[in-house]
Amino acid sequence: MKQIILGIALALGMASAKGQQDTLKYRVCLTDKAATEYRLDKPEAYLSAKAIERRVRQGLSVDSTDLPVCAEYINEIRRTGVRILLTGKWENFVTVSCNDTTVMERIATLPFVRSVEKVWTRPAGNKRGDGQRDSLTNRPDSFPNRYYGAGEAQIRLSRGDRLHEAGFRGEGMTIAVIDAGYHNADRITALANAKVLGTRDFVNASEDIYAEQKHGMGVWSCMAMNRPGIMVGTAPEASYWLLRSEDDYSEHLVEQDQWAAAVEFADSVGVDVINTSLGYYTFDDATKNYTYRQLDGHYALMSRQASHIADKGMVLVCSAGNSGDDSWKKITPPADAENVLTVGAVNKDGVLAAFSSVGNTADNRIKPDVVAVGYKADIMGTDGNLTTANGTSFASPILCGMVACLWQACPTLTAKQLIDLVRRSGDRADWPDNIYGYGVPDMWKAYRMYLEEKR
């Protein structure tokens, strides 16, 4: 039964969205879950065995946020004639599409509806990509023949190589990557031995995530590469879910709804660590743009959702943003969330990259949390050749893979304890700031601290 329940909330809307021509999407936030048929003392009816085991192992309680969105409410909303696209149980919302604004006015009057917000308008002349793949040359053998190959400097900076030498390479850990697309990732020989458990597209279920935007491909390669002498990533033996929530063709709030659904899916399939190299502060509808005072970890749906993740026993590692040298300068949601690891970018000598976004949050929490290599980071390109890229988008997965390996080495830690340990291992832990955060983490030092504190 639980597998059916888990699939319904996603398949409901994803199937109905397939081929739909609606021009508007709305987020319908609900007041409660009073009509639910589920019980907190019977979580096996709506949580997977892996999700329950993770909570039990970390001493976390199942609470009302774990209960599915009430089917009775969903059905009543559907009867108005809108299409159900997504549901989010942690923040208790339903995302719908339609062509008629008056039907949304009726939905807003339903007794269980707290608020209704437009989150997407079909762009004029919107065209999707043609799904063409790049041709592959696959020539990574021209790179150095040391063990880590091109990935050496970016893992050694945080001494992740010492964890690997001790046997902690991510085996048994599951990482979800939530991004914009993984162009050609299934066709690159150097990634053929990466362990992919599955894929899911939360933007459009009919799309091929391997024919979409290339950003997630480079992000994933930082962790998953496992070709000694060519490039070894930071978690070469971990297993991966590749999830797509970002629509590269427009920028609307609905992408945060899609991201929230992807996070809950990751929970349902037993993920340990999530990497997301996405962030939002401006939108096609400029009236939705964020301001500094809204960077409090609660204003953006994405930030609220991110702040739940550690409470479910998972760790979110996310990019700080690339606005350090432009007029915005600040981190971008969900980087302002509570109990996550927000990662800024440095070069391979540990010097800050000028583009790396800075903190703090509006409520004066230290951000970024830590920094990792994001300037001339080594990644696998969509043409099958190694290349370099700039951005906190790559600092985040480089750190994320090492976090997964550290958790493999420190299995008794809770998600929040692991986050704290990474911060305390930083080279600026005694004097954190809004530029480097707690600094460059030392993963070997973190492991030794764990062993010492266990005694």
Short mmCIF file of C-alpha atoms in Angstrom, two decimals:
data_model
loop_
_atom_site.label_atom_id
_atom_site.label_comp_id
_atom_site.label_asym_id
_atom_site.label_seq_id
_atom_site.Cartn_x
_atom_site.Cartn_y
_atom_site.Cartn_z
CA MET A 1 0.00 0.00 0.00
CA LYS A 2 2.73 2.49 0.88
CA GLN A 3 4.30 2.29 -2.56
CA ILE A 4 0.94 3.01 -4.15
CA ILE A 5 0.37 5.99 -1.88
CA LEU A 6 3.82 7.40 -2.57
CA GLY A 7 3.29 7.15 -6.29
CA ILE A 8 -0.19 8.65 -6.37
CA ALA A 9 0.70 12.18 -5.31
CA LEU A 10 3.31 12.40 -8.04
CA ALA A 11 1.70 10.38 -10.78
CA LEU A 12 -1.59 12.21 -10.27
CA GLY A 13 -0.37 15.49 -11.55
CA MET A 14 2.55 14.41 -13.67
CA ALA A 15 0.34 12.26 -15.85
CA SER A 16 -2.31 14.96 -16.17
CA ALA A 17 0.33 17.55 -17.03
CA LYS A 18 1.50 15.44 -19.94
CA GLY A 19 0.46 17.20 -23.10
CA GLN A 20 -1.70 19.78 -21.29
CA GLN A 21 -2.13 23.22 -22.87
CA ASP A 22 -3.12 25.23 -19.82
CA THR A 23 -1.69 28.72 -19.61
CA LEU A 24 -1.73 29.28 -15.83
CA LYS A 25 -0.46 27.44 -12.77
CA TYR A 26 -1.33 28.18 -9.16
CA ARG A 27 -0.12 27.05 -5.75
CA VAL A 28 -3.05 26.30 -3.46
CA CYS A 29 -1.96 26.28 0.19
CA LEU A 30 -4.20 24.35 2.55
CA THR A 31 -5.16 25.03 6.14
CA ASP A 32 -4.89 21.55 7.63
CA LYS A 33 -4.95 17.79 7.18
CA ALA A 34 -8.04 17.22 9.31
CA ALA A 35 -9.74 15.02 6.72
CA THR A 36 -6.82 12.60 6.42
CA GLU A 37 -7.38 8.87 6.65
CA TYR A 38 -3.79 8.34 7.84
CA ARG A 39 -2.43 8.13 11.36
CA LEU A 40 0.88 9.16 12.85
CA ASP A 41 1.21 5.81 14.60
CA LYS A 42 0.83 3.93 11.28
CA PRO A 43 3.53 5.54 9.10
CA GLU A 44 4.01 2.42 7.00
CA ALA A 45 0.83 3.43 5.13
CA TYR A 46 2.47 6.55 3.67
CA LEU A 47 6.23 6.34 4.25
CA SER A 48 8.62 3.88 2.65
CA ALA A 49 10.52 1.42 4.81
CA LYS A 50 13.76 3.34 4.12
CA ALA A 51 12.23 6.66 5.15
CA ILE A 52 10.92 5.13 8.38
CA GLU A 53 14.22 3.41 9.14
CA ARG A 54 16.10 6.68 8.68
CA ARG A 55 13.82 8.45 11.14
CA VAL A 56 14.05 5.64 13.70
CA ARG A 57 17.83 5.47 13.43
CA GLN A 58 18.16 9.20 14.11
CA GLY A 59 15.48 9.35 16.81
CA LEU A 60 13.18 11.52 14.68
CA SER A 61 9.43 11.53 15.17
CA VAL A 62 6.92 11.14 12.38
CA ASP A 63 4.79 14.28 12.50
CA SER A 64 1.90 15.93 10.68
CA THR A 65 4.14 17.15 7.87
CA ASP A 66 4.72 13.52 6.92
CA LEU A 67 1.00 12.91 6.39
CA PRO A 68 -0.07 13.06 2.73
CA VAL A 69 -2.14 15.99 1.52
CA CYS A 70 -5.78 15.10 2.19
CA ALA A 71 -7.25 13.21 -0.75
CA GLU A 72 -10.68 14.65 0.05
CA TYR A 73 -9.33 18.18 -0.41
CA ILE A 74 -7.50 17.24 -3.61
CA ASN A 75 -10.65 15.71 -5.07
CA GLU A 76 -12.76 18.75 -4.24
CA ILE A 77 -10.20 21.03 -5.90
CA ARG A 78 -10.14 18.75 -8.94
CA ARG A 79 -13.91 18.88 -9.25
CA THR A 80 -13.69 22.59 -10.03
CA GLY A 81 -12.14 21.63 -13.37
CA VAL A 82 -8.45 22.36 -12.76
CA ARG A 83 -5.67 19.88 -13.34
CA ILE A 84 -3.69 18.61 -10.35
CA LEU A 85 0.01 18.84 -11.17
CA LEU A 86 1.86 18.32 -7.89
CA THR A 87 1.26 17.99 -4.18
CA GLY A 88 3.59 18.95 -1.34
CA LYS A 89 2.86 17.36 2.00
CA TRP A 90 5.54 19.05 4.12
CA GLU A 91 4.21 22.52 3.29
CA ASN A 92 0.66 21.23 2.59
CA PHE A 93 -0.02 22.58 -0.88
CA VAL A 94 -1.44 21.51 -4.22
CA THR A 95 -0.17 22.90 -7.54
CA VAL A 96 -2.81 23.12 -10.28
CA SER A 97 -3.11 24.37 -13.85
CA CYS A 98 -6.02 25.96 -15.68
CA ASN A 99 -6.98 28.63 -18.21
CA ASP A 100 -9.67 30.36 -16.17
CA THR A 101 -8.85 32.78 -13.35
CA THR A 102 -12.43 32.72 -12.10
CA VAL A 103 -12.16 29.07 -11.14
CA MET A 104 -9.24 30.00 -8.91
CA GLU A 105 -11.41 32.61 -7.24
CA ARG A 106 -13.86 29.82 -6.40
CA ILE A 107 -11.09 27.58 -5.10
CA ALA A 108 -9.88 30.42 -2.85
CA THR A 109 -13.26 30.39 -1.07
CA LEU A 110 -13.10 26.69 -0.17
CA PRO A 111 -13.04 26.31 3.64
CA PHE A 112 -9.80 24.31 3.68
CA VAL A 113 -7.86 26.71 1.40
CA ARG A 114 -5.51 29.15 3.14
CA SER A 115 -4.18 30.99 0.08
CA VAL A 116 -3.91 30.85 -3.70
CA GLU A 117 -0.93 32.24 -5.62
CA LYS A 118 -0.20 32.30 -9.35
CA VAL A 119 3.16 30.61 -9.90
CA TRP A 120 3.39 30.30 -13.69
CA THR A 121 2.10 31.91 -16.88
CA ARG A 122 2.83 30.26 -20.20
CA PRO A 123 5.46 32.41 -21.98
CA ALA A 124 4.47 33.79 -25.37
CA GLY A 125 6.00 31.66 -28.10
CA ASN A 126 7.46 29.20 -25.59
CA LYS A 127 9.33 26.42 -27.36
CA ARG A 128 10.87 23.42 -25.75
CA GLY A 129 14.22 22.03 -26.81
CA ASP A 130 14.33 19.55 -29.65
CA GLY A 131 15.93 16.83 -27.53
CA GLN A 132 18.98 16.54 -29.78
CA ARG A 133 22.08 15.08 -28.19
CA ASP A 134 25.61 16.37 -28.66
CA SER A 135 27.94 14.11 -30.56
CA LEU A 136 30.49 12.47 -28.27
CA THR A 137 34.22 12.26 -28.74
CA ASN A 138 35.04 10.55 -25.41
CA ARG A 139 38.71 11.42 -25.16
CA PRO A 140 39.38 11.76 -21.41
CA ASP A 141 42.49 9.58 -21.69
CA SER A 142 44.57 12.66 -22.53
CA PHE A 143 44.51 13.81 -18.89
CA PRO A 144 47.09 13.12 -16.14
CA ASN A 145 47.61 9.52 -15.07
CA ARG A 146 47.61 10.15 -11.32
CA TYR A 147 44.92 8.29 -9.39
CA TYR A 148 42.48 11.21 -9.06
CA GLY A 149 43.36 12.56 -12.49
CA ALA A 150 41.68 15.89 -13.11
CA GLY A 151 39.79 15.75 -9.80
CA GLU A 152 42.85 15.69 -7.55
CA ALA A 153 43.10 19.30 -6.32
CA GLN A 154 39.43 19.77 -5.57
CA ILE A 155 39.23 16.74 -3.30
CA ARG A 156 42.61 17.22 -1.62
CA LEU A 157 41.76 20.77 -0.55
CA SER A 158 39.27 19.35 1.97
CA ARG A 159 41.29 16.16 2.54
CA GLY A 160 38.52 14.00 1.16
CA ASP A 161 41.24 11.80 -0.28
CA ARG A 162 42.12 10.69 3.26
CA LEU A 163 38.57 9.44 3.75
CA HIS A 164 38.84 7.52 0.49
CA GLU A 165 42.14 5.99 1.56
CA ALA A 166 40.46 4.83 4.78
CA GLY A 167 37.81 3.04 2.71
CA PHE A 168 35.03 5.64 2.82
CA ARG A 169 34.15 6.29 -0.80
CA GLY A 170 30.38 6.56 -0.52
CA GLU A 171 29.45 2.89 -0.71
CA GLY A 172 26.01 2.31 0.77
CA MET A 173 25.12 6.03 0.65
CA THR A 174 22.41 7.38 -1.65
CA ILE A 175 22.62 10.89 -3.09
CA ALA A 176 19.87 12.71 -4.95
CA VAL A 177 20.88 15.40 -7.42
CA ILE A 178 18.12 17.94 -8.15
CA ASP A 179 18.97 20.05 -11.17
CA ALA A 180 17.96 21.28 -14.63
CA GLY A 181 18.94 18.31 -16.80
CA TYR A 182 21.69 15.76 -17.42
CA HIS A 183 22.46 16.14 -21.09
CA ASN A 184 24.22 13.07 -22.53
CA ALA A 185 25.03 11.68 -19.06
CA ASP A 186 23.77 8.25 -20.14
CA ARG A 187 26.06 8.16 -23.16
CA ILE A 188 29.43 9.13 -21.70
CA THR A 189 31.79 6.19 -21.40
CA ALA A 190 33.67 7.66 -18.45
CA LEU A 191 30.44 7.72 -16.41
CA ALA A 192 29.26 4.28 -17.42
CA ASN A 193 30.22 2.72 -14.08
CA ALA A 194 28.38 5.34 -11.98
CA LYS A 195 25.55 3.83 -9.96
CA VAL A 196 22.25 5.39 -11.07
CA LEU A 197 19.23 4.06 -9.18
CA GLY A 198 16.75 5.99 -11.29
CA THR A 199 15.63 9.29 -12.76
CA ARG A 200 12.52 11.45 -12.46
CA ASP A 201 11.40 14.64 -14.21
CA PHE A 202 9.18 16.93 -12.12
CA VAL A 203 8.94 19.56 -14.85
CA ASN A 204 7.42 17.41 -17.56
CA ALA A 205 7.06 13.67 -17.13
CA SER A 206 7.29 13.07 -20.87
CA GLU A 207 10.73 14.62 -21.21
CA ASP A 208 14.06 12.76 -21.36
CA ILE A 209 16.25 14.26 -18.64
CA TYR A 210 19.31 13.13 -20.62
CA ALA A 211 18.23 15.36 -23.53
CA GLU A 212 17.72 18.40 -21.33
CA GLN A 213 20.04 21.12 -20.03
CA LYS A 214 23.67 20.14 -19.37
CA HIS A 215 24.08 21.82 -15.98
CA GLY A 216 23.16 18.77 -13.89
CA MET A 217 25.49 16.61 -15.95
CA GLY A 218 28.52 18.65 -14.87
CA VAL A 219 27.27 18.83 -11.29
CA TRP A 220 26.80 15.06 -11.03
CA SER A 221 30.18 14.29 -12.58
CA CYS A 222 31.99 16.07 -9.72
CA MET A 223 30.78 13.33 -7.39
CA ALA A 224 30.18 10.26 -9.56
CA MET A 225 33.24 10.03 -11.80
CA ASN A 226 35.17 6.86 -11.02
CA ARG A 227 37.90 6.49 -13.63
CA PRO A 228 41.31 6.31 -11.91
CA GLY A 229 43.93 8.22 -13.87
CA ILE A 230 41.23 10.21 -15.66
CA MET A 231 39.03 11.64 -12.90
CA VAL A 232 37.72 10.32 -9.60
CA GLY A 233 34.86 12.25 -8.03
CA THR A 234 34.22 12.93 -4.38
CA ALA A 235 31.74 10.04 -3.90
CA PRO A 236 32.68 7.51 -6.57
CA GLU A 237 30.93 4.53 -4.95
CA ALA A 238 27.70 6.23 -3.86
CA SER A 239 24.37 5.50 -5.57
CA TYR A 240 22.46 8.31 -7.26
CA TRP A 241 18.97 9.49 -8.12
CA LEU A 242 18.99 12.09 -10.91
CA LEU A 243 15.98 14.41 -10.54
CA ARG A 244 14.93 17.41 -12.63
CA SER A 245 12.96 20.34 -11.16
CA GLU A 246 14.38 23.36 -13.01
CA ASP A 247 12.72 24.48 -16.24
CA ASP A 248 15.51 26.13 -18.19
CA TYR A 249 13.05 27.82 -20.57
CA SER A 250 11.55 30.26 -18.07
CA GLU A 251 11.90 31.38 -14.44
CA HIS A 252 8.74 31.10 -12.38
CA LEU A 253 7.80 30.25 -8.80
CA VAL A 254 6.38 26.90 -9.93
CA GLU A 255 9.93 25.58 -10.15
CA GLN A 256 10.02 25.73 -6.36
CA ASP A 257 6.87 23.59 -6.24
CA GLN A 258 8.61 21.12 -8.53
CA TRP A 259 11.71 21.18 -6.34
CA ALA A 260 9.62 20.54 -3.23
CA ALA A 261 8.05 17.50 -4.91
CA ALA A 262 11.51 16.24 -5.89
CA VAL A 263 12.74 16.55 -2.29
CA GLU A 264 9.78 14.56 -0.98
CA PHE A 265 10.38 11.93 -3.63
CA ALA A 266 14.01 11.71 -2.47
CA ASP A 267 12.77 11.11 1.07
CA SER A 268 10.42 8.39 -0.15
CA VAL A 269 13.15 6.40 -1.92
CA GLY A 270 15.55 6.48 1.02
CA VAL A 271 18.05 9.16 -0.01
CA ASP A 272 20.70 10.19 2.55
CA VAL A 273 22.13 13.36 1.03
CA ILE A 274 20.68 15.81 -1.50
CA ASN A 275 22.65 18.17 -3.70
CA THR A 276 20.96 21.10 -5.37
CA SER A 277 22.89 23.67 -7.37
CA LEU A 278 19.85 25.87 -7.96
CA GLY A 279 18.89 29.21 -6.49
CA TYR A 280 16.27 31.87 -7.18
CA TYR A 281 15.84 35.56 -6.45
CA THR A 282 14.54 37.05 -9.74
CA PHE A 283 11.67 35.82 -11.89
CA ASP A 284 10.02 36.48 -15.24
CA ASP A 285 7.29 38.18 -13.21
CA ALA A 286 9.40 40.86 -11.52
CA THR A 287 6.75 41.43 -8.86
CA LYS A 288 7.81 38.06 -7.39
CA ASN A 289 11.49 39.05 -7.01
CA TYR A 290 12.96 38.63 -3.53
CA THR A 291 14.46 41.31 -1.33
CA TYR A 292 17.26 40.98 1.21
CA ARG A 293 14.86 41.07 4.15
CA GLN A 294 13.13 37.96 2.77
CA LEU A 295 16.32 35.84 3.06
CA ASP A 296 15.23 34.48 6.43
CA GLY A 297 14.91 30.80 5.63
CA HIS A 298 11.11 30.97 5.70
CA TYR A 299 9.81 33.36 3.06
CA ALA A 300 10.50 31.29 -0.08
CA LEU A 301 8.70 27.94 -0.40
CA MET A 302 12.00 26.40 -1.43
CA SER A 303 13.68 27.63 1.75
CA ARG A 304 10.87 26.37 3.98
CA GLN A 305 11.03 22.99 2.26
CA ALA A 306 14.81 22.88 2.61
CA SER A 307 14.53 23.64 6.33
CA HIS A 308 12.47 20.45 6.80
CA ILE A 309 15.10 18.18 5.25
CA ALA A 310 17.33 17.60 8.29
CA ASP A 311 14.19 16.94 10.36
CA LYS A 312 13.55 14.00 8.03
CA GLY A 313 17.08 12.69 8.57
CA MET A 314 18.65 13.86 5.31
CA VAL A 315 21.35 16.46 4.64
CA LEU A 316 20.91 19.12 1.97
CA VAL A 317 24.04 20.57 0.39
CA CYS A 318 23.28 23.58 -1.80
CA SER A 319 25.10 26.25 -3.77
CA ALA A 320 25.37 29.73 -2.29
CA GLY A 321 24.82 31.52 -5.61
CA ASN A 322 27.02 33.37 -8.09
CA SER A 323 26.10 36.99 -7.35
CA GLY A 324 29.10 38.06 -5.33
CA ASP A 325 30.36 40.40 -8.04
CA ASP A 326 27.02 41.77 -9.24
CA SER A 327 24.47 44.13 -7.72
CA TRP A 328 22.58 41.44 -5.73
CA LYS A 329 25.70 39.98 -4.02
CA LYS A 330 23.72 37.85 -1.57
CA ILE A 331 22.97 34.14 -1.29
CA THR A 332 19.91 32.87 -3.16
CA PRO A 333 17.13 30.66 -1.75
CA PRO A 334 17.27 27.86 -0.69
CA ALA A 335 20.76 28.84 0.50
CA ASP A 336 19.16 30.83 3.34
CA ALA A 337 17.43 27.74 4.78
CA GLU A 338 18.03 26.46 8.29
CA ASN A 339 19.96 23.23 8.94
CA VAL A 340 21.51 22.93 5.48
CA LEU A 341 25.09 23.21 4.21
CA THR A 342 25.33 26.24 1.94
CA VAL A 343 28.55 26.16 -0.08
CA GLY A 344 30.50 29.10 -1.45
CA ALA A 345 33.27 28.87 -4.04
CA VAL A 346 37.05 29.16 -3.76
CA ASN A 347 39.89 28.36 -6.12
CA LYS A 348 42.18 25.37 -5.68
CA ASP A 349 44.35 27.40 -3.29
CA GLY A 350 41.39 28.17 -1.05
CA VAL A 351 41.02 31.80 -2.16
CA LEU A 352 37.47 33.10 -2.58
CA ALA A 353 36.07 33.31 -6.09
CA ALA A 354 34.80 36.84 -6.74
CA PHE A 355 31.41 35.59 -7.95
CA SER A 356 30.65 33.58 -4.80
CA SER A 357 27.54 34.96 -3.07
CA VAL A 358 27.82 36.22 0.47
CA GLY A 359 25.63 36.19 3.59
CA ASN A 360 24.46 36.56 6.20
CA THR A 361 20.79 35.70 6.29
CA ALA A 362 18.21 38.35 7.19
CA ASP A 363 18.02 36.86 10.70
CA ASN A 364 21.83 36.99 10.93
CA ARG A 365 22.74 33.30 10.62
CA ILE A 366 26.19 32.55 9.20
CA LYS A 367 26.07 31.95 5.45
CA PRO A 368 27.64 30.46 3.48
CA ASP A 369 28.36 27.60 5.85
CA VAL A 370 31.55 26.41 4.15
CA VAL A 371 33.44 26.76 0.87
CA ALA A 372 34.83 24.31 -1.69
CA VAL A 373 36.44 24.48 -5.12
CA GLY A 374 34.15 26.25 -7.57
CA TYR A 375 36.64 28.23 -9.64
CA LYS A 376 38.01 26.18 -12.53
CA ALA A 377 36.42 23.09 -11.02
CA ASP A 378 37.10 19.94 -13.00
CA ILE A 379 33.99 18.32 -14.48
CA MET A 380 33.02 16.00 -17.31
CA GLY A 381 31.62 17.79 -20.33
CA THR A 382 28.64 16.67 -22.40
CA ASP A 383 30.98 15.85 -25.29
CA GLY A 384 32.78 13.19 -23.25
CA ASN A 385 35.83 15.34 -22.57
CA LEU A 386 36.99 16.70 -19.24
CA THR A 387 36.72 20.44 -18.86
CA THR A 388 36.61 23.11 -16.16
CA ALA A 389 33.71 25.25 -14.99
CA ASN A 390 33.11 28.15 -12.62
CA GLY A 391 30.30 28.48 -10.11
CA THR A 392 29.11 27.57 -6.65
CA SER A 393 27.07 25.06 -8.66
CA PHE A 394 30.19 22.90 -8.70
CA ALA A 395 31.51 23.75 -5.24
CA SER A 396 28.28 22.28 -3.85
CA PRO A 397 28.55 18.76 -5.33
CA ILE A 398 32.28 18.58 -4.71
CA LEU A 399 31.52 19.15 -1.04
CA CYS A 400 28.35 17.03 -1.13
CA GLY A 401 30.19 13.90 -2.22
CA MET A 402 32.65 14.29 0.65
CA VAL A 403 29.77 14.83 3.08
CA ALA A 404 28.30 11.49 1.97
CA CYS A 405 31.65 9.78 2.52
CA LEU A 406 32.00 11.40 5.94
CA TRP A 407 28.55 10.15 6.93
CA GLN A 408 29.52 6.67 5.78
CA ALA A 409 32.50 6.98 8.14
CA CYS A 410 30.38 8.41 10.99
CA PRO A 411 27.16 6.38 10.76
CA THR A 412 25.88 7.13 14.27
CA LEU A 413 25.48 10.85 13.58
CA THR A 414 22.14 12.47 12.89
CA ALA A 415 21.77 14.82 9.93
CA LYS A 416 22.05 17.89 12.15
CA GLN A 417 25.08 16.49 13.97
CA LEU A 418 26.80 15.84 10.65
CA ILE A 419 26.12 19.40 9.49
CA ASP A 420 27.57 20.71 12.75
CA LEU A 421 30.64 18.49 12.43
CA VAL A 422 31.38 19.77 8.92
CA ARG A 423 31.12 23.36 10.12
CA ARG A 424 33.39 22.72 13.11
CA SER A 425 36.05 21.22 10.85
CA GLY A 426 36.35 24.42 8.81
CA ASP A 427 39.59 26.39 8.85
CA ARG A 428 37.66 29.48 10.02
CA ALA A 429 35.47 27.70 12.56
CA ASP A 430 36.65 29.96 15.39
CA TRP A 431 35.89 33.18 13.51
CA PRO A 432 33.23 32.52 10.83
CA ASP A 433 32.17 35.37 8.56
CA ASN A 434 29.69 36.14 5.80
CA ILE A 435 32.17 35.46 3.01
CA TYR A 436 33.86 32.13 3.74
CA GLY A 437 31.46 31.01 6.45
CA TYR A 438 33.26 28.44 8.58
CA GLY A 439 35.84 28.12 5.82
CA VAL A 440 37.27 25.14 3.99
CA PRO A 441 36.19 22.00 5.85
CA ASP A 442 38.78 19.34 6.64
CA MET A 443 37.00 16.02 6.20
CA TRP A 444 39.78 13.98 7.75
CA LYS A 445 39.84 16.26 10.78
CA ALA A 446 36.04 15.90 11.01
CA TYR A 447 36.35 12.11 11.05
CA ARG A 448 39.01 12.22 13.76
CA MET A 449 36.84 14.60 15.80
CA TYR A 450 33.98 12.12 15.49
CA LEU A 451 36.16 9.26 16.72
CA GLU A 452 37.45 11.32 19.63
CA GLU A 453 33.98 12.46 20.67
CA LYS A 454 32.65 8.90 20.57
CA ARG A 455 35.06 7.81 23.29
#
